[in-house]
PDB file of N, CA and C in Angstrom:
ATOM      1  N   MET A   1      -1.371  -6.756 -38.012  1.00  0.00           N
ATOM      2  CA  MET A   1      -2.067  -7.603 -37.197  1.00  0.00           C
ATOM      3  C   MET A   1      -2.793  -6.565 -36.278  1.00  0.00           C
ATOM      4  N   LEU A   2      -3.810  -7.220 -35.723  1.00  0.00           N
ATOM      5  CA  LEU A   2      -4.791  -6.449 -34.785  1.00  0.00           C
ATOM      6  C   LEU A   2      -4.046  -5.929 -33.670  1.00  0.00           C
ATOM      7  N   LEU A   3      -3.332  -6.718 -32.717  1.00  0.00           N
ATOM      8  CA  LEU A   3      -2.726  -6.122 -31.778  1.00  0.00           C
ATOM      9  C   LEU A   3      -1.929  -4.862 -31.807  1.00  0.00           C
ATOM     10  N   ASP A   4      -1.124  -4.956 -33.073  1.00  0.00           N
ATOM     11  CA  ASP A   4      -0.293  -3.818 -33.386  1.00  0.00           C
ATOM     12  C   ASP A   4      -0.991  -2.503 -33.739  1.00  0.00           C
ATOM     13  N   LYS A   5      -2.235  -2.754 -34.049  1.00  0.00           N
ATOM     14  CA  LYS A   5      -3.087  -1.530 -34.266  1.00  0.00           C
ATOM     15  C   LYS A   5      -3.467  -0.974 -33.018  1.00  0.00           C
ATOM     16  N   ILE A   6      -3.825  -1.805 -31.966  1.00  0.00           N
ATOM     17  CA  ILE A   6      -4.157  -1.463 -30.766  1.00  0.00           C
ATOM     18  C   ILE A   6      -3.196  -0.948 -30.077  1.00  0.00           C
ATOM     19  N   TYR A   7      -1.892  -1.539 -30.138  1.00  0.00           N
ATOM     20  CA  TYR A   7      -0.862  -0.935 -29.318  1.00  0.00           C
ATOM     21  C   TYR A   7      -0.683   0.595 -29.874  1.00  0.00           C
ATOM     22  N   LYS A   8      -0.566   0.674 -31.295  1.00  0.00           N
ATOM     23  CA  LYS A   8      -0.445   2.234 -31.726  1.00  0.00           C
ATOM     24  C   LYS A   8      -1.390   3.102 -31.279  1.00  0.00           C
ATOM     25  N   GLU A   9      -2.516   2.502 -31.245  1.00  0.00           N
ATOM     26  CA  GLU A   9      -3.670   3.308 -30.662  1.00  0.00           C
ATOM     27  C   GLU A   9      -3.612   4.094 -29.449  1.00  0.00           C
ATOM     28  N   ILE A  10      -3.128   2.988 -28.338  1.00  0.00           N
ATOM     29  CA  ILE A  10      -2.847   3.320 -27.218  1.00  0.00           C
ATOM     30  C   ILE A  10      -1.531   4.102 -26.870  1.00  0.00           C
ATOM     31  N   LEU A  11      -0.504   3.890 -27.682  1.00  0.00           N
ATOM     32  CA  LEU A  11       0.544   4.824 -27.827  1.00  0.00           C
ATOM     33  C   LEU A  11       0.088   6.385 -28.243  1.00  0.00           C
ATOM     34  N   ASP A  12      -0.617   6.486 -29.097  1.00  0.00           N
ATOM     35  CA  ASP A  12      -0.992   7.700 -29.786  1.00  0.00           C
ATOM     36  C   ASP A  12      -1.759   8.442 -28.670  1.00  0.00           C
ATOM     37  N   GLN A  13      -2.411   7.668 -27.740  1.00  0.00           N
ATOM     38  CA  GLN A  13      -3.363   8.469 -26.956  1.00  0.00           C
ATOM     39  C   GLN A  13      -2.870   8.689 -25.638  1.00  0.00           C
ATOM     40  N   THR A  14      -1.741   8.060 -25.294  1.00  0.00           N
ATOM     41  CA  THR A  14      -1.304   8.167 -23.984  1.00  0.00           C
ATOM     42  C   THR A  14       0.227   8.424 -23.893  1.00  0.00           C
ATOM     43  N   SER A  15       0.783   8.712 -22.962  1.00  0.00           N
ATOM     44  CA  SER A  15       2.200   8.915 -22.680  1.00  0.00           C
ATOM     45  C   SER A  15       2.688   7.625 -21.654  1.00  0.00           C
ATOM     46  N   LEU A  16       2.970   6.475 -22.303  1.00  0.00           N
ATOM     47  CA  LEU A  16       3.411   5.399 -21.457  1.00  0.00           C
ATOM     48  C   LEU A  16       4.710   5.574 -20.916  1.00  0.00           C
ATOM     49  N   SER A  17       5.315   6.454 -21.365  1.00  0.00           N
ATOM     50  CA  SER A  17       6.860   6.700 -20.789  1.00  0.00           C
ATOM     51  C   SER A  17       6.754   7.182 -19.252  1.00  0.00           C
ATOM     52  N   ASN A  18       5.747   7.717 -19.026  1.00  0.00           N
ATOM     53  CA  ASN A  18       5.280   8.252 -17.777  1.00  0.00           C
ATOM     54  C   ASN A  18       5.268   7.204 -16.723  1.00  0.00           C
ATOM     55  N   LEU A  19       4.893   5.994 -17.283  1.00  0.00           N
ATOM     56  CA  LEU A  19       4.688   4.723 -16.208  1.00  0.00           C
ATOM     57  C   LEU A  19       6.021   4.262 -15.826  1.00  0.00           C
ATOM     58  N   LYS A  20       7.115   4.705 -16.580  1.00  0.00           N
ATOM     59  CA  LYS A  20       8.284   3.703 -16.094  1.00  0.00           C
ATOM     60  C   LYS A  20       8.489   3.729 -14.467  1.00  0.00           C
ATOM     61  N   LYS A  21       8.837   2.527 -14.074  1.00  0.00           N
ATOM     62  CA  LYS A  21       9.106   1.976 -12.680  1.00  0.00           C
ATOM     63  C   LYS A  21       7.716   2.438 -11.883  1.00  0.00           C
ATOM     64  N   LYS A  22       6.552   2.563 -12.346  1.00  0.00           N
ATOM     65  CA  LYS A  22       5.484   2.767 -11.441  1.00  0.00           C
ATOM     66  C   LYS A  22       4.926   1.408 -11.548  1.00  0.00           C
ATOM     67  N   LYS A  23       3.636   1.164 -10.650  1.00  0.00           N
ATOM     68  CA  LYS A  23       2.906   0.116 -10.398  1.00  0.00           C
ATOM     69  C   LYS A  23       1.638   0.311 -10.807  1.00  0.00           C
ATOM     70  N   ILE A  24       1.009  -0.543 -11.375  1.00  0.00           N
ATOM     71  CA  ILE A  24      -0.459  -0.509 -11.909  1.00  0.00           C
ATOM     72  C   ILE A  24      -1.078  -1.571 -11.176  1.00  0.00           C
ATOM     73  N   LEU A  25      -2.349  -1.432 -10.631  1.00  0.00           N
ATOM     74  CA  LEU A  25      -2.992  -2.465 -10.166  1.00  0.00           C
ATOM     75  C   LEU A  25      -4.324  -2.581 -11.043  1.00  0.00           C
ATOM     76  N   LEU A  26      -4.277  -3.813 -11.745  1.00  0.00           N
ATOM     77  CA  LEU A  26      -5.549  -4.092 -12.776  1.00  0.00           C
ATOM     78  C   LEU A  26      -6.537  -4.894 -12.125  1.00  0.00           C
ATOM     79  N   ALA A  27      -7.867  -4.511 -12.054  1.00  0.00           N
ATOM     80  CA  ALA A  27      -9.008  -5.418 -11.542  1.00  0.00           C
ATOM     81  C   ALA A  27      -9.344  -6.259 -12.620  1.00  0.00           C
ATOM     82  N   VAL A  28      -9.445  -7.544 -12.402  1.00  0.00           N
ATOM     83  CA  VAL A  28      -9.796  -8.482 -13.565  1.00  0.00           C
ATOM     84  C   VAL A  28     -10.885  -9.393 -13.114  1.00  0.00           C
ATOM     85  N   SER A  29     -11.823  -9.383 -13.947  1.00  0.00           N
ATOM     86  CA  SER A  29     -13.100 -10.408 -13.574  1.00  0.00           C
ATOM     87  C   SER A  29     -12.853 -11.622 -13.872  1.00  0.00           C
ATOM     88  N   GLY A  30     -11.997 -11.969 -15.102  1.00  0.00           N
ATOM     89  CA  GLY A  30     -11.959 -13.209 -15.338  1.00  0.00           C
ATOM     90  C   GLY A  30     -12.777 -13.386 -16.787  1.00  0.00           C
ATOM     91  N   GLY A  31     -13.351 -12.184 -17.238  1.00  0.00           N
ATOM     92  CA  GLY A  31     -14.088 -12.459 -18.525  1.00  0.00           C
ATOM     93  C   GLY A  31     -13.128 -11.956 -19.571  1.00  0.00           C
ATOM     94  N   ILE A  32     -13.516 -11.907 -20.758  1.00  0.00           N
ATOM     95  CA  ILE A  32     -12.752 -11.618 -22.075  1.00  0.00           C
ATOM     96  C   ILE A  32     -12.145 -10.363 -21.947  1.00  0.00           C
ATOM     97  N   ASP A  33     -12.953  -9.452 -21.730  1.00  0.00           N
ATOM     98  CA  ASP A  33     -12.523  -8.124 -21.762  1.00  0.00           C
ATOM     99  C   ASP A  33     -11.300  -7.585 -20.766  1.00  0.00           C
ATOM    100  N   SER A  34     -11.475  -7.976 -19.618  1.00  0.00           N
ATOM    101  CA  SER A  34     -10.519  -7.632 -18.634  1.00  0.00           C
ATOM    102  C   SER A  34      -9.157  -8.595 -18.837  1.00  0.00           C
ATOM    103  N   VAL A  35      -9.493  -9.832 -19.217  1.00  0.00           N
ATOM    104  CA  VAL A  35      -8.078 -10.860 -19.797  1.00  0.00           C
ATOM    105  C   VAL A  35      -7.579 -10.151 -20.971  1.00  0.00           C
ATOM    106  N   PHE A  36      -8.307  -9.703 -21.763  1.00  0.00           N
ATOM    107  CA  PHE A  36      -7.482  -8.897 -23.067  1.00  0.00           C
ATOM    108  C   PHE A  36      -6.857  -7.891 -22.779  1.00  0.00           C
ATOM    109  N   LEU A  37      -7.441  -6.944 -21.853  1.00  0.00           N
ATOM    110  CA  LEU A  37      -6.913  -5.714 -21.350  1.00  0.00           C
ATOM    111  C   LEU A  37      -5.476  -6.040 -20.606  1.00  0.00           C
ATOM    112  N   TYR A  38      -5.699  -7.258 -19.923  1.00  0.00           N
ATOM    113  CA  TYR A  38      -4.329  -7.561 -19.178  1.00  0.00           C
ATOM    114  C   TYR A  38      -3.319  -7.926 -19.753  1.00  0.00           C
ATOM    115  N   TYR A  39      -3.566  -8.837 -21.042  1.00  0.00           N
ATOM    116  CA  TYR A  39      -2.695  -9.272 -22.167  1.00  0.00           C
ATOM    117  C   TYR A  39      -2.136  -8.057 -22.841  1.00  0.00           C
ATOM    118  N   ILE A  40      -2.842  -7.190 -23.080  1.00  0.00           N
ATOM    119  CA  ILE A  40      -2.283  -5.747 -23.767  1.00  0.00           C
ATOM    120  C   ILE A  40      -1.314  -5.038 -22.879  1.00  0.00           C
ATOM    121  N   LEU A  41      -1.618  -4.814 -21.658  1.00  0.00           N
ATOM    122  CA  LEU A  41      -0.855  -4.261 -20.719  1.00  0.00           C
ATOM    123  C   LEU A  41       0.383  -4.940 -20.229  1.00  0.00           C
ATOM    124  N   LYS A  42       0.353  -6.169 -20.184  1.00  0.00           N
ATOM    125  CA  LYS A  42       1.318  -7.219 -20.101  1.00  0.00           C
ATOM    126  C   LYS A  42       2.514  -6.916 -21.080  1.00  0.00           C
ATOM    127  N   GLU A  43       1.992  -6.963 -22.414  1.00  0.00           N
ATOM    128  CA  GLU A  43       2.952  -6.724 -23.531  1.00  0.00           C
ATOM    129  C   GLU A  43       3.739  -5.506 -23.400  1.00  0.00           C
ATOM    130  N   ILE A  44       2.713  -4.428 -23.141  1.00  0.00           N
ATOM    131  CA  ILE A  44       3.049  -3.058 -23.220  1.00  0.00           C
ATOM    132  C   ILE A  44       4.264  -2.879 -21.905  1.00  0.00           C
ATOM    133  N   SER A  45       3.961  -3.361 -20.881  1.00  0.00           N
ATOM    134  CA  SER A  45       4.678  -3.268 -19.626  1.00  0.00           C
ATOM    135  C   SER A  45       6.353  -3.820 -19.757  1.00  0.00           C
ATOM    136  N   ILE A  46       6.474  -4.591 -20.602  1.00  0.00           N
ATOM    137  CA  ILE A  46       7.828  -4.950 -20.915  1.00  0.00           C
ATOM    138  C   ILE A  46       8.628  -3.849 -21.854  1.00  0.00           C
ATOM    139  N   LYS A  47       7.937  -3.190 -22.574  1.00  0.00           N
ATOM    140  CA  LYS A  47       8.642  -2.067 -23.373  1.00  0.00           C
ATOM    141  C   LYS A  47       8.856  -0.741 -22.329  1.00  0.00           C
ATOM    142  N   TYR A  48       7.857  -0.600 -21.725  1.00  0.00           N
ATOM    143  CA  TYR A  48       7.805   0.478 -20.891  1.00  0.00           C
ATOM    144  C   TYR A  48       8.142   0.418 -19.547  1.00  0.00           C
ATOM    145  N   ASP A  49       8.553  -0.798 -19.096  1.00  0.00           N
ATOM    146  CA  ASP A  49       9.033  -0.934 -17.840  1.00  0.00           C
ATOM    147  C   ASP A  49       8.239  -0.745 -16.517  1.00  0.00           C
ATOM    148  N   PHE A  50       7.009  -0.996 -16.773  1.00  0.00           N
ATOM    149  CA  PHE A  50       6.119  -0.840 -15.471  1.00  0.00           C
ATOM    150  C   PHE A  50       5.698  -2.064 -14.947  1.00  0.00           C
ATOM    151  N   ILE A  51       5.196  -2.131 -13.730  1.00  0.00           N
ATOM    152  CA  ILE A  51       4.868  -3.444 -12.866  1.00  0.00           C
ATOM    153  C   ILE A  51       3.258  -3.487 -12.818  1.00  0.00           C
ATOM    154  N   ILE A  52       2.795  -4.432 -13.162  1.00  0.00           N
ATOM    155  CA  ILE A  52       1.500  -4.820 -13.089  1.00  0.00           C
ATOM    156  C   ILE A  52       1.181  -5.824 -12.067  1.00  0.00           C
ATOM    157  N   SER A  53       0.217  -5.503 -11.133  1.00  0.00           N
ATOM    158  CA  SER A  53      -0.394  -6.605 -10.128  1.00  0.00           C
ATOM    159  C   SER A  53      -1.785  -6.586 -10.456  1.00  0.00           C
ATOM    160  N   LEU A  54      -2.526  -7.885 -10.182  1.00  0.00           N
ATOM    161  CA  LEU A  54      -3.823  -7.975 -10.658  1.00  0.00           C
ATOM    162  C   LEU A  54      -4.649  -8.124  -9.334  1.00  0.00           C
ATOM    163  N   ALA A  55      -5.754  -7.863  -9.091  1.00  0.00           N
ATOM    164  CA  ALA A  55      -6.755  -7.716  -8.145  1.00  0.00           C
ATOM    165  C   ALA A  55      -8.107  -8.456  -8.854  1.00  0.00           C
ATOM    166  N   HIS A  56      -8.723  -9.402  -8.011  1.00  0.00           N
ATOM    167  CA  HIS A  56      -9.988 -10.024  -8.422  1.00  0.00           C
ATOM    168  C   HIS A  56     -10.827 -10.015  -7.017  1.00  0.00           C
ATOM    169  N   VAL A  57     -12.305  -9.670  -7.272  1.00  0.00           N
ATOM    170  CA  VAL A  57     -12.859  -9.779  -6.063  1.00  0.00           C
ATOM    171  C   VAL A  57     -13.867 -11.054  -6.693  1.00  0.00           C
ATOM    172  N   ASN A  58     -13.992 -11.926  -5.814  1.00  0.00           N
ATOM    173  CA  ASN A  58     -15.024 -13.122  -6.205  1.00  0.00           C
ATOM    174  C   ASN A  58     -16.156 -13.058  -5.097  1.00  0.00           C
ATOM    175  N   TYR A  59     -17.308 -12.623  -5.839  1.00  0.00           N
ATOM    176  CA  TYR A  59     -18.714 -12.628  -5.143  1.00  0.00           C
ATOM    177  C   TYR A  59     -19.273 -13.869  -4.782  1.00  0.00           C
ATOM    178  N   ASN A  60     -18.669 -14.962  -5.634  1.00  0.00           N
ATOM    179  CA  ASN A  60     -19.212 -16.237  -5.330  1.00  0.00           C
ATOM    180  C   ASN A  60     -20.824 -16.226  -5.951  1.00  0.00           C
ATOM    181  N   SER A  61     -21.149 -15.454  -6.626  1.00  0.00           N
ATOM    182  CA  SER A  61     -22.504 -14.943  -6.953  1.00  0.00           C
ATOM    183  C   SER A  61     -23.205 -16.062  -7.913  1.00  0.00           C
ATOM    184  N   ASN A  62     -22.318 -16.918  -8.735  1.00  0.00           N
ATOM    185  CA  ASN A  62     -22.803 -17.830  -9.610  1.00  0.00           C
ATOM    186  C   ASN A  62     -21.780 -18.918  -9.646  1.00  0.00           C
ATOM    187  N   GLN A  63     -22.036 -20.095 -10.544  1.00  0.00           N
ATOM    188  CA  GLN A  63     -21.439 -21.107 -10.691  1.00  0.00           C
ATOM    189  C   GLN A  63     -20.001 -20.987 -11.418  1.00  0.00           C
ATOM    190  N   ASN A  64     -19.945 -19.902 -12.270  1.00  0.00           N
ATOM    191  CA  ASN A  64     -18.787 -19.340 -12.904  1.00  0.00           C
ATOM    192  C   ASN A  64     -17.786 -18.738 -11.946  1.00  0.00           C
ATOM    193  N   SER A  65     -18.259 -18.443 -10.846  1.00  0.00           N
ATOM    194  CA  SER A  65     -17.328 -17.361  -9.987  1.00  0.00           C
ATOM    195  C   SER A  65     -16.203 -18.030  -9.868  1.00  0.00           C
ATOM    196  N   GLN A  66     -16.006 -19.360  -9.321  1.00  0.00           N
ATOM    197  CA  GLN A  66     -14.911 -20.035  -9.097  1.00  0.00           C
ATOM    198  C   GLN A  66     -13.794 -20.244 -10.106  1.00  0.00           C
ATOM    199  N   ASP A  67     -14.413 -20.707 -11.297  1.00  0.00           N
ATOM    200  CA  ASP A  67     -13.684 -20.532 -12.475  1.00  0.00           C
ATOM    201  C   ASP A  67     -13.035 -19.269 -13.128  1.00  0.00           C
ATOM    202  N   ALA A  68     -13.775 -18.055 -12.768  1.00  0.00           N
ATOM    203  CA  ALA A  68     -13.240 -16.847 -13.119  1.00  0.00           C
ATOM    204  C   ALA A  68     -12.161 -16.603 -12.127  1.00  0.00           C
ATOM    205  N   MET A  69     -12.344 -16.888 -10.914  1.00  0.00           N
ATOM    206  CA  MET A  69     -11.223 -16.647  -9.920  1.00  0.00           C
ATOM    207  C   MET A  69      -9.767 -17.557 -10.175  1.00  0.00           C
ATOM    208  N   ARG A  70      -9.997 -18.762 -10.546  1.00  0.00           N
ATOM    209  CA  ARG A  70      -8.888 -19.542 -10.914  1.00  0.00           C
ATOM    210  C   ARG A  70      -8.295 -19.261 -12.308  1.00  0.00           C
ATOM    211  N   LEU A  71      -8.949 -18.656 -13.165  1.00  0.00           N
ATOM    212  CA  LEU A  71      -8.472 -18.271 -14.431  1.00  0.00           C
ATOM    213  C   LEU A  71      -7.464 -16.899 -14.033  1.00  0.00           C
ATOM    214  N   CYS A  72      -8.067 -15.898 -13.339  1.00  0.00           N
ATOM    215  CA  CYS A  72      -7.122 -14.881 -12.898  1.00  0.00           C
ATOM    216  C   CYS A  72      -5.965 -15.245 -12.090  1.00  0.00           C
ATOM    217  N   LEU A  73      -6.161 -16.416 -11.175  1.00  0.00           N
ATOM    218  CA  LEU A  73      -4.791 -16.523 -10.425  1.00  0.00           C
ATOM    219  C   LEU A  73      -3.947 -17.161 -11.270  1.00  0.00           C
ATOM    220  N   LYS A  74      -4.463 -18.091 -12.252  1.00  0.00           N
ATOM    221  CA  LYS A  74      -3.563 -18.843 -13.215  1.00  0.00           C
ATOM    222  C   LYS A  74      -2.648 -17.829 -13.973  1.00  0.00           C
ATOM    223  N   LEU A  75      -3.162 -16.934 -14.383  1.00  0.00           N
ATOM    224  CA  LEU A  75      -2.708 -15.754 -15.142  1.00  0.00           C
ATOM    225  C   LEU A  75      -1.503 -15.177 -14.333  1.00  0.00           C
ATOM    226  N   ALA A  76      -1.993 -14.786 -13.059  1.00  0.00           N
ATOM    227  CA  ALA A  76      -0.962 -14.133 -12.247  1.00  0.00           C
ATOM    228  C   ALA A  76       0.186 -15.073 -12.001  1.00  0.00           C
ATOM    229  N   GLU A  77       0.041 -16.230 -11.670  1.00  0.00           N
ATOM    230  CA  GLU A  77       1.249 -17.221 -11.383  1.00  0.00           C
ATOM    231  C   GLU A  77       1.837 -17.380 -12.829  1.00  0.00           C
ATOM    232  N   LYS A  78       1.239 -17.517 -13.875  1.00  0.00           N
ATOM    233  CA  LYS A  78       2.099 -17.777 -15.191  1.00  0.00           C
ATOM    234  C   LYS A  78       2.934 -16.766 -15.406  1.00  0.00           C
ATOM    235  N   TYR A  79       2.485 -15.350 -15.251  1.00  0.00           N
ATOM    236  CA  TYR A  79       3.239 -14.221 -15.600  1.00  0.00           C
ATOM    237  C   TYR A  79       4.081 -13.606 -14.617  1.00  0.00           C
ATOM    238  N   LYS A  80       4.002 -14.510 -13.385  1.00  0.00           N
ATOM    239  CA  LYS A  80       4.691 -13.742 -12.115  1.00  0.00           C
ATOM    240  C   LYS A  80       4.266 -12.399 -11.447  1.00  0.00           C
ATOM    241  N   HIS A  81       2.929 -12.201 -11.625  1.00  0.00           N
ATOM    242  CA  HIS A  81       2.508 -10.933 -11.188  1.00  0.00           C
ATOM    243  C   HIS A  81       1.776 -11.215  -9.756  1.00  0.00           C
ATOM    244  N   ILE A  82       1.910 -10.155  -8.918  1.00  0.00           N
ATOM    245  CA  ILE A  82       1.314 -10.289  -7.771  1.00  0.00           C
ATOM    246  C   ILE A  82      -0.295 -10.389  -7.667  1.00  0.00           C
ATOM    247  N   PHE A  83      -0.808 -10.958  -7.128  1.00  0.00           N
ATOM    248  CA  PHE A  83      -2.303 -11.214  -7.199  1.00  0.00           C
ATOM    249  C   PHE A  83      -3.051 -10.992  -5.862  1.00  0.00           C
ATOM    250  N   TYR A  84      -3.937 -10.194  -6.018  1.00  0.00           N
ATOM    251  CA  TYR A  84      -4.921  -9.838  -4.669  1.00  0.00           C
ATOM    252  C   TYR A  84      -6.228 -10.538  -4.866  1.00  0.00           C
ATOM    253  N   LEU A  85      -6.577 -10.966  -4.053  1.00  0.00           N
ATOM    254  CA  LEU A  85      -7.808 -11.742  -3.931  1.00  0.00           C
ATOM    255  C   LEU A  85      -8.965 -11.508  -2.943  1.00  0.00           C
ATOM    256  N   ARG A  86     -10.155 -11.170  -2.968  1.00  0.00           N
ATOM    257  CA  ARG A  86     -11.253 -10.935  -1.937  1.00  0.00           C
ATOM    258  C   ARG A  86     -12.258 -11.784  -2.320  1.00  0.00           C
ATOM    259  N   ASN A  87     -12.591 -12.588  -1.367  1.00  0.00           N
ATOM    260  CA  ASN A  87     -13.678 -13.678  -1.531  1.00  0.00           C
ATOM    261  C   ASN A  87     -14.837 -12.942  -0.578  1.00  0.00           C
ATOM    262  N   ASN A  88     -15.728 -12.784  -1.049  1.00  0.00           N
ATOM    263  CA  ASN A  88     -16.998 -12.540  -0.548  1.00  0.00           C
ATOM    264  C   ASN A  88     -18.155 -13.598  -0.781  1.00  0.00           C
ATOM    265  N   TYR A  89     -18.711 -13.555   0.538  1.00  0.00           N
ATOM    266  CA  TYR A  89     -20.018 -14.579   0.408  1.00  0.00           C
ATOM    267  C   TYR A  89     -21.130 -13.749   1.141  1.00  0.00           C
ATOM    268  N   PHE A  90     -22.205 -13.736   0.283  1.00  0.00           N
ATOM    269  CA  PHE A  90     -23.383 -13.085   0.665  1.00  0.00           C
ATOM    270  C   PHE A  90     -24.542 -14.182   1.115  1.00  0.00           C
ATOM    271  N   SER A  91     -25.334 -13.906   1.989  1.00  0.00           N
ATOM    272  CA  SER A  91     -26.313 -14.625   2.186  1.00  0.00           C
ATOM    273  C   SER A  91     -27.620 -13.991   2.366  1.00  0.00           C
ATOM    274  N   ILE A  92     -28.802 -14.618   1.802  1.00  0.00           N
ATOM    275  CA  ILE A  92     -29.868 -13.714   1.625  1.00  0.00           C
ATOM    276  C   ILE A  92     -30.972 -14.223   2.462  1.00  0.00           C
ATOM    277  N   LYS A  93     -31.123 -13.405   3.510  1.00  0.00           N
ATOM    278  CA  LYS A  93     -32.341 -13.748   4.428  1.00  0.00           C
ATOM    279  C   LYS A  93     -33.685 -13.716   3.889  1.00  0.00           C
ATOM    280  N   LYS A  94     -34.430 -14.924   4.024  1.00  0.00           N
ATOM    281  CA  LYS A  94     -35.905 -14.882   3.660  1.00  0.00           C
ATOM    282  C   LYS A  94     -36.814 -14.432   4.641  1.00  0.00           C
ATOM    283  N   THR A  95     -37.450 -13.397   4.598  1.00  0.00           N
ATOM    284  CA  THR A  95     -38.467 -13.203   5.629  1.00  0.00           C
ATOM    285  C   THR A  95     -39.817 -13.566   5.519  1.00  0.00           C
TER     286      THR A  95
END
């Protein structure tokens, strides 16, 4: 299975046993890459006993911003991880 190969590669290149009882803050965008990384770390955290929290910055820059924020929040809620959110609103002044 692909995930087994990914886990093995991560374990070969890192010493996850050093993470025992540590806290990791993972920045997630809501895109496929960060969600996939979160999924992998979530699975590994069970075996290596480290704590994951999620952080998301919503720049409200396009129509997908709210959907991405909600996805990150739902993941954190589903897996009972702490979720940090920052909402930024930018206005562009026309001169």
